[in-house]
Amino acid sequence: RRAAESKPADGVGRQRLALVRQSFEFTTANVRALRMAGLDAGAGWRLEAYWDAEPNRAELTARLGVAAAAFDISALEFNADFSIEMMPAIDWVKRVQENSPPVSAGRFYIYGSHVTTPVPEGQIGIRIDAGAAFGTGTHETTQGCLMAFDRISRQSEIGSALDLGCGSGILAIGMAKLWRIPILAADNDPMAVEVTIENSEFNGVADRIQAILSEGCHDAAIGDQGPFELIAANILAEPLIAMAPEIRRHMAPDGQVVLSGLLDSQSDNVVAAYQRAGLNLADIIALGEWHTLIMQRQ
């Protein structure tokens, strides 16, 4: 069964999903999965939760209210209107595998464990299965970042890198395989940190990737191991804009940052924020309606 709320309160982004999850921890029918995505500008957010059994509507309303209060969202701003639907009986593992063929992005070849054919010659294989953390290689934002790494590698040697908002760890794995260097991977969701560790082991780069729990750049490890020659941040436009000054502080002289998770309509505002922070736009990768930016410290 699924409960979908079409418009959670403004300001609750994917980067806060871990806190939303906490508001469901002690329900009688525990939530099995949570997913949040931004809607069109000004339309808020969509939150979907999945249970084995039908949840209690009154308890859901109360739990969502707890989440709203945690974000200092007033009752007037918060919309707890939601629907509950029965999900069809589908073999989701088989469905995901059928809809998850290998993907090429630059020199990277992303595939699931169900793919038995060898990695094509000359490509860098990354094994990622669909799971609780964002980043399987099928989305344009992830592909754009991997393509950006490929472009950067043809012009620059990278000696240190940070994956900020690592999700599944796919970008950290890509950088670790491409440059064979230590990577710091950070996320504010404990599940993402666990998944990144697991995926780095599957891909044989666990010795190169350190995954940490961090809200933005606040963990001491980021300051201790920086500044970084390359930072990757595949998040969302609004938090990317807000984080521009602190990302700039953790960049090495002539360092580069790959920014993604933004629509083409949001690109100019993100570029402007990083230009104000002292970066130049080096390249744009457009895939459908999504933009990935490569920016360099002046």
mmCIF file of C-alpha atoms in Angstrom:
data_model
loop_
_atom_site.group_PDB
_atom_site.id
_atom_site.type_symbol
_atom_site.label_atom_id
_atom_site.label_comp_id
_atom_site.label_asym_id
_atom_site.label_seq_id
_atom_site.Cartn_x
_atom_site.Cartn_y
_atom_site.Cartn_z
ATOM 1 C CA ARG A 1 0.000 0.000 0.000
ATOM 2 C CA ARG A 2 1.140 3.517 -0.727
ATOM 3 C CA ALA A 3 0.318 6.864 0.801
ATOM 4 C CA ALA A 4 1.142 9.786 -1.456
ATOM 5 C CA GLU A 5 1.071 13.392 -0.324
ATOM 6 C CA SER A 6 1.178 15.642 -3.353
ATOM 7 C CA LYS A 7 2.322 18.797 -1.612
ATOM 8 C CA PRO A 8 4.328 18.519 1.600
ATOM 9 C CA ALA A 9 5.357 21.852 3.051
ATOM 10 C CA ASP A 10 7.755 24.022 1.077
ATOM 11 C CA GLY A 11 11.379 23.774 2.138
ATOM 12 C CA VAL A 12 11.326 20.052 2.928
ATOM 13 C CA GLY A 13 13.846 18.719 0.405
ATOM 14 C CA ARG A 14 15.450 15.400 -0.367
ATOM 15 C CA GLN A 15 18.322 16.444 1.884
ATOM 16 C CA ARG A 16 15.864 16.368 4.834
ATOM 17 C CA LEU A 17 14.401 12.953 3.991
ATOM 18 C CA ALA A 18 16.224 11.280 6.879
ATOM 19 C CA LEU A 19 14.366 13.503 9.358
ATOM 20 C CA VAL A 20 11.036 12.773 7.702
ATOM 21 C CA ARG A 21 11.824 9.076 7.984
ATOM 22 C CA GLN A 22 12.329 9.480 11.733
ATOM 23 C CA SER A 23 8.762 10.694 12.151
ATOM 24 C CA PHE A 24 7.543 7.297 10.887
ATOM 25 C CA GLU A 25 9.912 5.113 12.924
ATOM 26 C CA PHE A 26 7.484 4.082 15.630
ATOM 27 C CA THR A 27 4.293 3.559 13.646
ATOM 28 C CA THR A 28 2.464 0.285 14.266
ATOM 29 C CA ALA A 29 2.892 -0.695 10.606
ATOM 30 C CA ASN A 30 6.390 0.590 9.926
ATOM 31 C CA VAL A 31 7.031 2.351 6.668
ATOM 32 C CA ARG A 32 9.111 0.242 4.271
ATOM 33 C CA ALA A 33 10.352 2.988 1.977
ATOM 34 C CA LEU A 34 10.141 6.745 1.572
ATOM 35 C CA ARG A 35 10.688 8.803 -1.535
ATOM 36 C CA MET A 36 10.581 12.564 -1.948
ATOM 37 C CA ALA A 37 10.874 14.652 -5.095
ATOM 38 C CA GLY A 38 10.476 18.331 -5.911
ATOM 39 C CA LEU A 39 7.594 19.394 -8.123
ATOM 40 C CA ASP A 40 7.558 22.382 -10.457
ATOM 41 C CA ALA A 41 8.768 25.679 -9.032
ATOM 42 C CA GLY A 42 6.451 26.837 -6.266
ATOM 43 C CA ALA A 43 4.439 23.601 -6.264
ATOM 44 C CA GLY A 44 6.146 22.093 -3.219
ATOM 45 C CA TRP A 45 7.217 18.479 -2.803
ATOM 46 C CA ARG A 46 5.795 15.013 -3.325
ATOM 47 C CA LEU A 47 6.327 12.439 -0.579
ATOM 48 C CA GLU A 48 5.529 8.762 -1.149
ATOM 49 C CA ALA A 49 5.636 6.108 1.583
ATOM 50 C CA TYR A 50 5.173 2.349 1.233
ATOM 51 C CA TRP A 51 3.838 -0.159 3.793
ATOM 52 C CA ASP A 52 3.146 -3.901 3.888
ATOM 53 C CA ALA A 53 -0.267 -3.235 5.449
ATOM 54 C CA GLU A 54 -2.687 -0.326 5.259
ATOM 55 C CA PRO A 55 -1.532 2.493 7.563
ATOM 56 C CA ASN A 56 -3.803 4.349 9.961
ATOM 57 C CA ARG A 57 -4.863 7.680 8.435
ATOM 58 C CA ALA A 58 -5.090 9.518 11.760
ATOM 59 C CA GLU A 59 -1.655 8.293 12.787
ATOM 60 C CA LEU A 60 -0.234 9.348 9.422
ATOM 61 C CA THR A 61 -1.623 12.849 9.847
ATOM 62 C CA ALA A 62 -0.083 13.068 13.303
ATOM 63 C CA ARG A 63 3.295 11.769 12.122
ATOM 64 C CA LEU A 64 3.417 14.225 9.239
ATOM 65 C CA GLY A 65 2.617 16.983 11.707
ATOM 66 C CA VAL A 66 5.594 15.907 13.819
ATOM 67 C CA ALA A 67 7.806 16.131 10.735
ATOM 68 C CA ALA A 68 6.445 19.591 9.896
ATOM 69 C CA ALA A 69 7.082 20.819 13.435
ATOM 70 C CA ALA A 70 10.663 19.545 13.244
ATOM 71 C CA PHE A 71 11.197 21.841 10.262
ATOM 72 C CA ASP A 72 9.522 24.825 11.997
ATOM 73 C CA ILE A 73 6.698 24.719 9.453
ATOM 74 C CA SER A 74 3.511 26.334 10.685
ATOM 75 C CA ALA A 75 0.099 24.691 10.448
ATOM 76 C CA LEU A 76 -0.944 27.301 7.879
ATOM 77 C CA GLU A 77 1.962 26.349 5.595
ATOM 78 C CA PHE A 78 1.573 22.604 6.052
ATOM 79 C CA ASN A 79 -0.739 20.625 3.787
ATOM 80 C CA ALA A 80 -1.366 17.092 5.094
ATOM 81 C CA ASP A 81 -3.835 16.080 2.391
ATOM 82 C CA PHE A 82 -2.876 12.635 1.110
ATOM 83 C CA SER A 83 -4.271 9.533 -0.565
ATOM 84 C CA ILE A 84 -3.821 5.837 0.285
ATOM 85 C CA GLU A 85 -3.728 3.306 -2.545
ATOM 86 C CA MET A 86 -3.316 -0.467 -2.815
ATOM 87 C CA MET A 87 -0.257 -1.300 -4.897
ATOM 88 C CA PRO A 88 -0.679 -3.984 -7.582
ATOM 89 C CA ALA A 89 0.916 -7.392 -7.002
ATOM 90 C CA ILE A 90 4.059 -7.035 -9.090
ATOM 91 C CA ASP A 91 7.431 -8.751 -8.959
ATOM 92 C CA TRP A 92 9.245 -5.467 -8.430
ATOM 93 C CA VAL A 93 12.718 -6.988 -8.589
ATOM 94 C CA LYS A 94 11.957 -8.426 -12.017
ATOM 95 C CA ARG A 95 10.263 -5.192 -13.122
ATOM 96 C CA VAL A 96 13.222 -3.058 -12.053
ATOM 97 C CA GLN A 97 15.656 -5.386 -13.789
ATOM 98 C CA GLU A 98 13.624 -5.346 -17.002
ATOM 99 C CA ASN A 99 13.560 -1.554 -16.920
ATOM 100 C CA SER A 100 17.211 -1.188 -15.917
ATOM 101 C CA PRO A 101 19.371 -2.070 -18.904
ATOM 102 C CA PRO A 102 23.034 -1.071 -18.764
ATOM 103 C CA VAL A 103 23.667 2.640 -19.277
ATOM 104 C CA SER A 104 26.721 4.308 -20.793
ATOM 105 C CA ALA A 105 27.734 7.804 -19.670
ATOM 106 C CA GLY A 106 31.017 8.941 -21.129
ATOM 107 C CA ARG A 107 33.486 6.144 -20.448
ATOM 108 C CA PHE A 108 31.325 4.752 -17.658
ATOM 109 C CA TYR A 109 29.163 1.641 -18.035
ATOM 110 C CA ILE A 110 26.554 1.315 -15.276
ATOM 111 C CA TYR A 111 24.852 -2.034 -14.816
ATOM 112 C CA GLY A 112 22.904 -4.054 -12.250
ATOM 113 C CA SER A 113 23.848 -7.418 -10.788
ATOM 114 C CA HIS A 114 21.313 -9.065 -13.128
ATOM 115 C CA VAL A 115 23.454 -8.126 -16.156
ATOM 116 C CA THR A 116 25.727 -11.037 -17.074
ATOM 117 C CA THR A 117 27.410 -9.650 -20.183
ATOM 118 C CA PRO A 118 30.950 -8.315 -19.693
ATOM 119 C CA VAL A 119 31.757 -4.621 -19.421
ATOM 120 C CA PRO A 120 32.582 -3.365 -22.943
ATOM 121 C CA GLU A 121 36.257 -2.921 -23.678
ATOM 122 C CA GLY A 122 37.506 0.571 -22.917
ATOM 123 C CA GLN A 123 34.673 1.385 -20.502
ATOM 124 C CA ILE A 124 34.706 1.647 -16.722
ATOM 125 C CA GLY A 125 32.132 -0.631 -15.135
ATOM 126 C CA ILE A 126 30.078 0.455 -12.127
ATOM 127 C CA ARG A 127 27.723 -2.119 -10.627
ATOM 128 C CA ILE A 128 24.746 -0.470 -8.945
ATOM 129 C CA ASP A 129 21.426 -2.104 -8.052
ATOM 130 C CA ALA A 130 18.260 -0.090 -7.471
ATOM 131 C CA GLY A 131 17.766 0.451 -3.766
ATOM 132 C CA ALA A 132 16.908 2.907 -1.022
ATOM 133 C CA ALA A 133 19.479 5.551 -1.980
ATOM 134 C CA PHE A 134 19.361 7.824 -5.035
ATOM 135 C CA GLY A 135 21.694 7.133 -7.935
ATOM 136 C CA THR A 136 21.474 4.093 -10.208
ATOM 137 C CA GLY A 137 22.761 5.730 -13.366
ATOM 138 C CA THR A 138 19.395 5.871 -15.102
ATOM 139 C CA HIS A 139 18.682 9.518 -14.275
ATOM 140 C CA GLU A 140 20.050 12.334 -16.407
ATOM 141 C CA THR A 141 21.567 14.080 -13.396
ATOM 142 C CA THR A 142 23.725 11.069 -12.517
ATOM 143 C CA GLN A 143 24.682 10.515 -16.138
ATOM 144 C CA GLY A 144 25.574 14.183 -16.499
ATOM 145 C CA CYS A 145 27.950 13.996 -13.531
ATOM 146 C CA LEU A 146 29.687 10.896 -14.889
ATOM 147 C CA MET A 147 30.028 12.542 -18.290
ATOM 148 C CA ALA A 148 31.492 15.587 -16.564
ATOM 149 C CA PHE A 149 34.099 13.402 -14.823
ATOM 150 C CA ASP A 150 35.044 11.935 -18.194
ATOM 151 C CA ARG A 151 35.507 15.413 -19.693
ATOM 152 C CA ILE A 152 37.518 16.642 -16.722
ATOM 153 C CA SER A 153 39.771 13.565 -16.797
ATOM 154 C CA ARG A 154 40.810 14.342 -20.366
ATOM 155 C CA GLN A 155 42.118 17.743 -19.265
ATOM 156 C CA SER A 156 43.080 17.434 -15.583
ATOM 157 C CA GLU A 157 44.637 15.022 -13.128
ATOM 158 C CA ILE A 158 42.644 14.942 -9.897
ATOM 159 C CA GLY A 159 44.332 14.107 -6.605
ATOM 160 C CA SER A 160 41.506 14.604 -4.088
ATOM 161 C CA ALA A 161 37.721 14.540 -4.399
ATOM 162 C CA LEU A 162 34.526 14.924 -2.376
ATOM 163 C CA ASP A 163 31.113 13.474 -3.266
ATOM 164 C CA LEU A 164 28.655 15.721 -1.428
ATOM 165 C CA GLY A 165 25.216 14.120 -1.106
ATOM 166 C CA CYS A 166 26.549 10.744 -2.190
ATOM 167 C CA GLY A 167 23.269 8.778 -2.277
ATOM 168 C CA SER A 168 24.139 5.311 -3.588
ATOM 169 C CA GLY A 169 27.805 6.232 -3.895
ATOM 170 C CA ILE A 170 27.796 5.933 -7.675
ATOM 171 C CA LEU A 171 29.676 9.198 -8.223
ATOM 172 C CA ALA A 172 32.258 8.411 -5.546
ATOM 173 C CA ILE A 173 32.778 4.992 -7.132
ATOM 174 C CA GLY A 174 33.133 6.557 -10.566
ATOM 175 C CA MET A 175 35.773 9.014 -9.345
ATOM 176 C CA ALA A 176 37.630 6.305 -7.408
ATOM 177 C CA LYS A 177 37.807 4.091 -10.486
ATOM 178 C CA LEU A 178 38.657 6.876 -12.920
ATOM 179 C CA TRP A 179 41.460 8.532 -10.952
ATOM 180 C CA ARG A 180 42.348 5.740 -8.473
ATOM 181 C CA ILE A 181 42.434 8.206 -5.595
ATOM 182 C CA PRO A 182 40.888 8.363 -2.098
ATOM 183 C CA ILE A 183 37.351 9.774 -2.149
ATOM 184 C CA LEU A 184 35.379 11.278 0.722
ATOM 185 C CA ALA A 185 31.641 10.602 0.307
ATOM 186 C CA ALA A 186 29.171 12.485 2.523
ATOM 187 C CA ASP A 187 25.403 12.382 2.980
ATOM 188 C CA ASN A 188 22.968 13.436 5.696
ATOM 189 C CA ASP A 189 20.975 10.198 5.316
ATOM 190 C CA PRO A 190 22.394 7.242 7.310
ATOM 191 C CA MET A 191 20.875 4.847 4.771
ATOM 192 C CA ALA A 192 22.841 6.503 1.962
ATOM 193 C CA VAL A 193 26.072 6.141 3.934
ATOM 194 C CA GLU A 194 25.396 2.417 4.449
ATOM 195 C CA VAL A 195 24.510 1.880 0.791
ATOM 196 C CA THR A 196 27.624 3.753 -0.354
ATOM 197 C CA ILE A 197 29.799 1.478 1.782
ATOM 198 C CA GLU A 198 28.090 -1.632 0.373
ATOM 199 C CA ASN A 199 28.354 -0.463 -3.227
ATOM 200 C CA SER A 200 32.006 0.493 -2.841
ATOM 201 C CA GLU A 201 32.664 -3.076 -1.672
ATOM 202 C CA PHE A 202 30.758 -4.559 -4.630
ATOM 203 C CA ASN A 203 32.857 -2.435 -6.975
ATOM 204 C CA GLY A 204 36.211 -3.211 -5.405
ATOM 205 C CA VAL A 205 36.972 0.338 -4.272
ATOM 206 C CA ALA A 206 36.132 0.130 -0.562
ATOM 207 C CA ASP A 207 39.760 0.915 0.248
ATOM 208 C CA ARG A 208 39.480 4.227 -1.620
ATOM 209 C CA ILE A 209 36.115 5.505 -0.365
ATOM 210 C CA GLN A 210 35.333 6.845 3.094
ATOM 211 C CA ALA A 211 31.594 7.395 3.607
ATOM 212 C CA ILE A 212 30.523 9.757 6.382
ATOM 213 C CA LEU A 213 27.311 11.208 7.800
ATOM 214 C CA SER A 214 27.344 14.975 7.335
ATOM 215 C CA GLU A 215 24.841 17.798 7.045
ATOM 216 C CA GLY A 216 26.288 19.720 4.137
ATOM 217 C CA CYS A 217 29.999 20.371 4.695
ATOM 218 C CA HIS A 218 29.724 20.477 8.476
ATOM 219 C CA ASP A 219 31.539 17.245 9.383
ATOM 220 C CA ALA A 220 35.105 17.826 10.545
ATOM 221 C CA ALA A 221 36.438 15.215 8.110
ATOM 222 C CA ILE A 222 35.577 17.493 5.185
ATOM 223 C CA GLY A 223 37.676 20.302 6.603
ATOM 224 C CA ASP A 224 40.471 17.955 7.653
ATOM 225 C CA GLN A 225 40.766 16.206 4.274
ATOM 226 C CA GLY A 226 40.202 19.258 2.106
ATOM 227 C CA PRO A 227 40.656 21.377 0.194
ATOM 228 C CA PHE A 228 39.529 19.204 -2.713
ATOM 229 C CA GLU A 229 40.580 19.416 -6.327
ATOM 230 C CA LEU A 230 37.138 18.121 -7.360
ATOM 231 C CA ILE A 231 33.769 18.278 -5.609
ATOM 232 C CA ALA A 232 30.644 16.602 -6.977
ATOM 233 C CA ALA A 233 27.228 17.694 -5.680
ATOM 234 C CA ASN A 234 24.172 16.114 -7.307
ATOM 235 C CA ILE A 235 21.504 17.515 -5.009
ATOM 236 C CA LEU A 236 18.832 20.112 -5.875
ATOM 237 C CA ALA A 237 19.001 23.683 -7.136
ATOM 238 C CA GLU A 238 17.970 25.464 -3.923
ATOM 239 C CA PRO A 239 20.442 23.733 -1.584
ATOM 240 C CA LEU A 240 23.167 24.054 -4.213
ATOM 241 C CA ILE A 241 22.617 27.816 -4.284
ATOM 242 C CA ALA A 242 22.623 28.031 -0.484
ATOM 243 C CA MET A 243 25.811 25.961 -0.229
ATOM 244 C CA ALA A 244 27.833 27.910 -2.814
ATOM 245 C CA PRO A 245 30.028 29.821 -0.305
ATOM 246 C CA GLU A 246 30.880 26.758 1.803
ATOM 247 C CA ILE A 247 31.554 24.583 -1.244
ATOM 248 C CA ARG A 248 33.896 27.305 -2.497
ATOM 249 C CA ARG A 249 35.745 27.275 0.839
ATOM 250 C CA HIS A 250 36.508 23.565 0.497
ATOM 251 C CA MET A 251 37.832 23.817 -3.077
ATOM 252 C CA ALA A 252 41.548 23.804 -3.818
ATOM 253 C CA PRO A 253 43.016 26.674 -5.884
ATOM 254 C CA ASP A 254 41.970 25.981 -9.482
ATOM 255 C CA GLY A 255 39.644 23.299 -8.081
ATOM 256 C CA GLN A 256 36.522 22.254 -9.951
ATOM 257 C CA VAL A 257 32.981 21.438 -8.879
ATOM 258 C CA VAL A 258 30.371 19.392 -10.737
ATOM 259 C CA LEU A 259 26.845 20.562 -9.890
ATOM 260 C CA SER A 260 23.722 18.643 -10.848
ATOM 261 C CA GLY A 261 20.140 17.994 -9.810
ATOM 262 C CA LEU A 262 18.919 21.168 -11.513
ATOM 263 C CA LEU A 263 16.513 21.810 -14.345
ATOM 264 C CA ASP A 264 17.506 23.933 -17.321
ATOM 265 C CA SER A 265 15.174 26.634 -15.984
ATOM 266 C CA GLN A 266 17.192 26.720 -12.733
ATOM 267 C CA SER A 267 20.636 26.682 -14.322
ATOM 268 C CA ASP A 268 21.161 30.448 -14.587
ATOM 269 C CA ASN A 269 20.409 31.018 -10.896
ATOM 270 C CA VAL A 270 22.823 28.284 -9.822
ATOM 271 C CA VAL A 271 25.559 29.619 -12.120
ATOM 272 C CA ALA A 272 25.042 33.137 -10.746
ATOM 273 C CA ALA A 273 25.329 31.934 -7.139
ATOM 274 C CA TYR A 274 28.661 30.238 -7.814
ATOM 275 C CA GLN A 275 29.966 33.160 -9.830
ATOM 276 C CA ARG A 276 29.237 35.380 -6.826
ATOM 277 C CA ALA A 277 31.242 32.895 -4.752
ATOM 278 C CA GLY A 278 34.223 33.281 -7.089
ATOM 279 C CA LEU A 279 33.831 30.488 -9.644
ATOM 280 C CA ASN A 280 33.758 30.516 -13.435
ATOM 281 C CA LEU A 281 31.484 28.402 -15.615
ATOM 282 C CA ALA A 282 33.648 25.924 -17.542
ATOM 283 C CA ASP A 283 31.050 23.690 -19.198
ATOM 284 C CA ILE A 284 27.381 22.693 -19.291
ATOM 285 C CA ILE A 285 26.073 19.208 -20.043
ATOM 286 C CA ALA A 286 22.402 19.230 -21.059
ATOM 287 C CA LEU A 287 20.461 15.967 -21.004
ATOM 288 C CA GLY A 288 16.777 16.496 -21.663
ATOM 289 C CA GLU A 289 15.512 19.136 -19.249
ATOM 290 C CA TRP A 290 18.382 18.572 -16.805
ATOM 291 C CA HIS A 291 21.650 20.496 -16.634
ATOM 292 C CA THR A 292 24.989 19.497 -15.134
ATOM 293 C CA LEU A 293 27.481 22.321 -14.578
ATOM 294 C CA ILE A 294 31.271 22.222 -14.400
ATOM 295 C CA MET A 295 32.577 25.277 -12.567
ATOM 296 C CA GLN A 296 36.134 26.220 -11.650
ATOM 297 C CA ARG A 297 37.528 28.319 -8.853
ATOM 298 C CA GLN A 298 39.097 31.549 -10.096
#
